[in-house]
Amino acid sequence: MARTALPHDAKAGPTKPAVRSVTLGKLDLDPDDHFVDIGSCTGAVTIEAARCAGRVTAIERKPKRLETTRQNLAANGIDGVELIEAEAPDGIPDDADALFLGGSRNYEAVLDRAAEIGVDRIVMNVSRLEVAGDAVRAFKARDLFDEVLQVQVSTGYELAGATSFDSDNPVYVVSGGAK
């Protein structure tokens, strides 16, 4: 995965690099895809997706976070991403092939919209166990569920001349899509 610069902070996120790698692997984007990032925040996933997908739309309800997405896209030399200020599911285009939800706000309505338009790849990252369970049930209720993973990553750092590890909080990666 290419290095991603995120010089602009959104006071939330970004999705950690290792988790982005798993997320993008599950989305399996190609140049024919229209990818939609729901709640783009720092733009970390948007940037990675723009390197693979033919079209990218980033939806963010908070204007300051949308501006952060815009600035981080520019810092990475990424252009052509459609930025939409909206509360999802508003703004989700009819021709979306792949969709990422980086949080849990309005996810049931987003899943309804994804099922309605036949989005074939959906990934939702969740940090809280109870929300992950609810999300799995919501995916299943809409016949969108494929699997849930718990991703736990630890990053090495130097400690007294040796390597120790700091662990990141686990993330639940719920994936699926319209059959």
PDB file of C-alpha atoms in Angstrom, residues 38-143:
ATOM      1  CA  ILE A  38     -19.604   7.501   3.816  1.00  0.00           C
ATOM      2  CA  GLY A  39     -18.246   9.841   6.493  1.00  0.00           C
ATOM      3  CA  SER A  40     -14.934  10.598   4.799  1.00  0.00           C
ATOM      4  CA  CYS A  41     -13.512  12.578   7.760  1.00  0.00           C
ATOM      5  CA  THR A  42      -9.728  12.756   7.150  1.00  0.00           C
ATOM      6  CA  GLY A  43     -10.082  11.195   3.701  1.00  0.00           C
ATOM      7  CA  ALA A  44      -7.666   8.345   4.503  1.00  0.00           C
ATOM      8  CA  VAL A  45      -9.873   5.645   2.927  1.00  0.00           C
ATOM      9  CA  THR A  46     -10.959   8.008   0.140  1.00  0.00           C
ATOM     10  CA  ILE A  47      -7.312   8.575  -0.819  1.00  0.00           C
ATOM     11  CA  GLU A  48      -6.511   4.851  -0.910  1.00  0.00           C
ATOM     12  CA  ALA A  49      -9.672   4.096  -2.898  1.00  0.00           C
ATOM     13  CA  ALA A  50      -8.914   6.862  -5.410  1.00  0.00           C
ATOM     14  CA  ARG A  51      -5.699   5.017  -6.275  1.00  0.00           C
ATOM     15  CA  CYS A  52      -7.733   1.957  -7.356  1.00  0.00           C
ATOM     16  CA  ALA A  53     -11.284   2.892  -8.348  1.00  0.00           C
ATOM     17  CA  GLY A  54     -12.293   4.686 -11.511  1.00  0.00           C
ATOM     18  CA  ARG A  55     -14.702   7.035  -9.739  1.00  0.00           C
ATOM     19  CA  VAL A  56     -14.792   8.083  -6.104  1.00  0.00           C
ATOM     20  CA  THR A  57     -17.415   9.969  -4.130  1.00  0.00           C
ATOM     21  CA  ALA A  58     -16.799  11.119  -0.559  1.00  0.00           C
ATOM     22  CA  ILE A  59     -19.809  12.013   1.568  1.00  0.00           C
ATOM     23  CA  GLU A  60     -19.349  13.900   4.832  1.00  0.00           C
ATOM     24  CA  ARG A  61     -22.014  15.663   6.912  1.00  0.00           C
ATOM     25  CA  LYS A  62     -19.647  18.061   8.689  1.00  0.00           C
ATOM     26  CA  PRO A  63     -18.305  20.904   6.518  1.00  0.00           C
ATOM     27  CA  LYS A  64     -14.988  21.146   8.417  1.00  0.00           C
ATOM     28  CA  ARG A  65     -14.354  17.436   7.984  1.00  0.00           C
ATOM     29  CA  LEU A  66     -15.222  17.648   4.282  1.00  0.00           C
ATOM     30  CA  GLU A  67     -12.660  20.433   3.989  1.00  0.00           C
ATOM     31  CA  THR A  68     -10.139  18.195   5.763  1.00  0.00           C
ATOM     32  CA  THR A  69     -10.872  15.471   3.208  1.00  0.00           C
ATOM     33  CA  ARG A  70     -10.320  18.003   0.405  1.00  0.00           C
ATOM     34  CA  GLN A  71      -7.015  19.198   1.898  1.00  0.00           C
ATOM     35  CA  ASN A  72      -5.674  15.680   2.461  1.00  0.00           C
ATOM     36  CA  LEU A  73      -6.662  14.658  -1.068  1.00  0.00           C
ATOM     37  CA  ALA A  74      -4.668  17.623  -2.391  1.00  0.00           C
ATOM     38  CA  ALA A  75      -1.704  16.778  -0.131  1.00  0.00           C
ATOM     39  CA  ASN A  76      -1.599  13.354  -1.803  1.00  0.00           C
ATOM     40  CA  GLY A  77      -1.998  14.662  -5.353  1.00  0.00           C
ATOM     41  CA  ILE A  78      -5.459  13.113  -5.708  1.00  0.00           C
ATOM     42  CA  ASP A  79      -8.010  14.964  -7.800  1.00  0.00           C
ATOM     43  CA  GLY A  80     -11.307  14.094  -9.445  1.00  0.00           C
ATOM     44  CA  VAL A  81     -13.013  12.915  -6.240  1.00  0.00           C
ATOM     45  CA  GLU A  82     -16.594  14.145  -5.943  1.00  0.00           C
ATOM     46  CA  LEU A  83     -17.111  15.664  -2.495  1.00  0.00           C
ATOM     47  CA  ILE A  84     -20.666  15.847  -1.163  1.00  0.00           C
ATOM     48  CA  GLU A  85     -21.764  17.560   2.037  1.00  0.00           C
ATOM     49  CA  ALA A  86     -24.738  15.488   3.153  1.00  0.00           C
ATOM     50  CA  GLU A  87     -26.109  13.276   5.887  1.00  0.00           C
ATOM     51  CA  ALA A  88     -26.040   9.747   4.481  1.00  0.00           C
ATOM     52  CA  PRO A  89     -27.910   8.058   2.978  1.00  0.00           C
ATOM     53  CA  ASP A  90     -28.504  11.334   1.116  1.00  0.00           C
ATOM     54  CA  GLY A  91     -25.930  11.772  -1.613  1.00  0.00           C
ATOM     55  CA  ILE A  92     -25.294   8.083  -2.282  1.00  0.00           C
ATOM     56  CA  PRO A  93     -25.264   7.793  -6.080  1.00  0.00           C
ATOM     57  CA  ASP A  94     -27.425   5.205  -7.852  1.00  0.00           C
ATOM     58  CA  ASP A  95     -24.419   3.686  -9.621  1.00  0.00           C
ATOM     59  CA  ALA A  96     -22.258   2.912  -6.558  1.00  0.00           C
ATOM     60  CA  ASP A  97     -20.401  -0.397  -6.851  1.00  0.00           C
ATOM     61  CA  ALA A  98     -18.573  -0.345  -3.522  1.00  0.00           C
ATOM     62  CA  LEU A  99     -19.270   1.499  -0.293  1.00  0.00           C
ATOM     63  CA  PHE A 100     -17.382   2.094   2.948  1.00  0.00           C
ATOM     64  CA  LEU A 101     -18.895   3.168   6.267  1.00  0.00           C
ATOM     65  CA  GLY A 102     -16.239   4.317   8.692  1.00  0.00           C
ATOM     66  CA  GLY A 103     -18.662   4.840  11.538  1.00  0.00           C
ATOM     67  CA  SER A 104     -22.049   3.856  12.821  1.00  0.00           C
ATOM     68  CA  ARG A 105     -24.142   6.971  12.280  1.00  0.00           C
ATOM     69  CA  ASN A 106     -27.285   6.189  10.212  1.00  0.00           C
ATOM     70  CA  TYR A 107     -25.773   2.891   9.085  1.00  0.00           C
ATOM     71  CA  GLU A 108     -29.146   1.117   8.888  1.00  0.00           C
ATOM     72  CA  ALA A 109     -30.495   3.752   6.469  1.00  0.00           C
ATOM     73  CA  VAL A 110     -27.234   3.538   4.483  1.00  0.00           C
ATOM     74  CA  LEU A 111     -27.591  -0.248   4.293  1.00  0.00           C
ATOM     75  CA  ASP A 112     -31.218   0.158   3.146  1.00  0.00           C
ATOM     76  CA  ARG A 113     -30.035   2.441   0.351  1.00  0.00           C
ATOM     77  CA  ALA A 114     -27.171   0.079  -0.555  1.00  0.00           C
ATOM     78  CA  ALA A 115     -29.592  -2.865  -0.774  1.00  0.00           C
ATOM     79  CA  GLU A 116     -32.052  -0.792  -2.806  1.00  0.00           C
ATOM     80  CA  ILE A 117     -29.476   0.130  -5.470  1.00  0.00           C
ATOM     81  CA  GLY A 118     -27.606  -3.195  -5.378  1.00  0.00           C
ATOM     82  CA  VAL A 119     -24.177  -2.169  -4.071  1.00  0.00           C
ATOM     83  CA  ASP A 120     -22.162  -5.355  -4.426  1.00  0.00           C
ATOM     84  CA  ARG A 121     -19.339  -4.587  -1.950  1.00  0.00           C
ATOM     85  CA  ILE A 122     -19.923  -2.947   1.418  1.00  0.00           C
ATOM     86  CA  VAL A 123     -17.481  -2.639   4.302  1.00  0.00           C
ATOM     87  CA  MET A 124     -18.259  -1.111   7.679  1.00  0.00           C
ATOM     88  CA  ASN A 125     -15.580  -0.597  10.312  1.00  0.00           C
ATOM     89  CA  VAL A 126     -16.733  -0.516  13.911  1.00  0.00           C
ATOM     90  CA  SER A 127     -14.771  -0.047  17.116  1.00  0.00           C
ATOM     91  CA  ARG A 128     -17.416  -1.074  19.673  1.00  0.00           C
ATOM     92  CA  LEU A 129     -18.463  -4.702  20.165  1.00  0.00           C
ATOM     93  CA  GLU A 130     -22.155  -3.961  20.733  1.00  0.00           C
ATOM     94  CA  VAL A 131     -22.371  -1.867  17.574  1.00  0.00           C
ATOM     95  CA  ALA A 132     -20.552  -4.598  15.630  1.00  0.00           C
ATOM     96  CA  GLY A 133     -23.188  -7.122  16.733  1.00  0.00           C
ATOM     97  CA  ASP A 134     -25.988  -4.754  15.740  1.00  0.00           C
ATOM     98  CA  ALA A 135     -24.275  -4.095  12.393  1.00  0.00           C
ATOM     99  CA  VAL A 136     -23.953  -7.823  11.648  1.00  0.00           C
ATOM    100  CA  ARG A 137     -27.668  -8.256  12.368  1.00  0.00           C
ATOM    101  CA  ALA A 138     -28.478  -5.253  10.133  1.00  0.00           C
ATOM    102  CA  PHE A 139     -26.374  -6.657   7.272  1.00  0.00           C
ATOM    103  CA  LYS A 140     -28.057 -10.060   7.676  1.00  0.00           C
ATOM    104  CA  ALA A 141     -31.574  -8.567   7.805  1.00  0.00           C
ATOM    105  CA  ARG A 142     -30.924  -7.002   4.387  1.00  0.00           C
ATOM    106  CA  ASP A 143     -29.248 -10.121   2.962  1.00  0.00           C
TER     107      ASP A 143
END
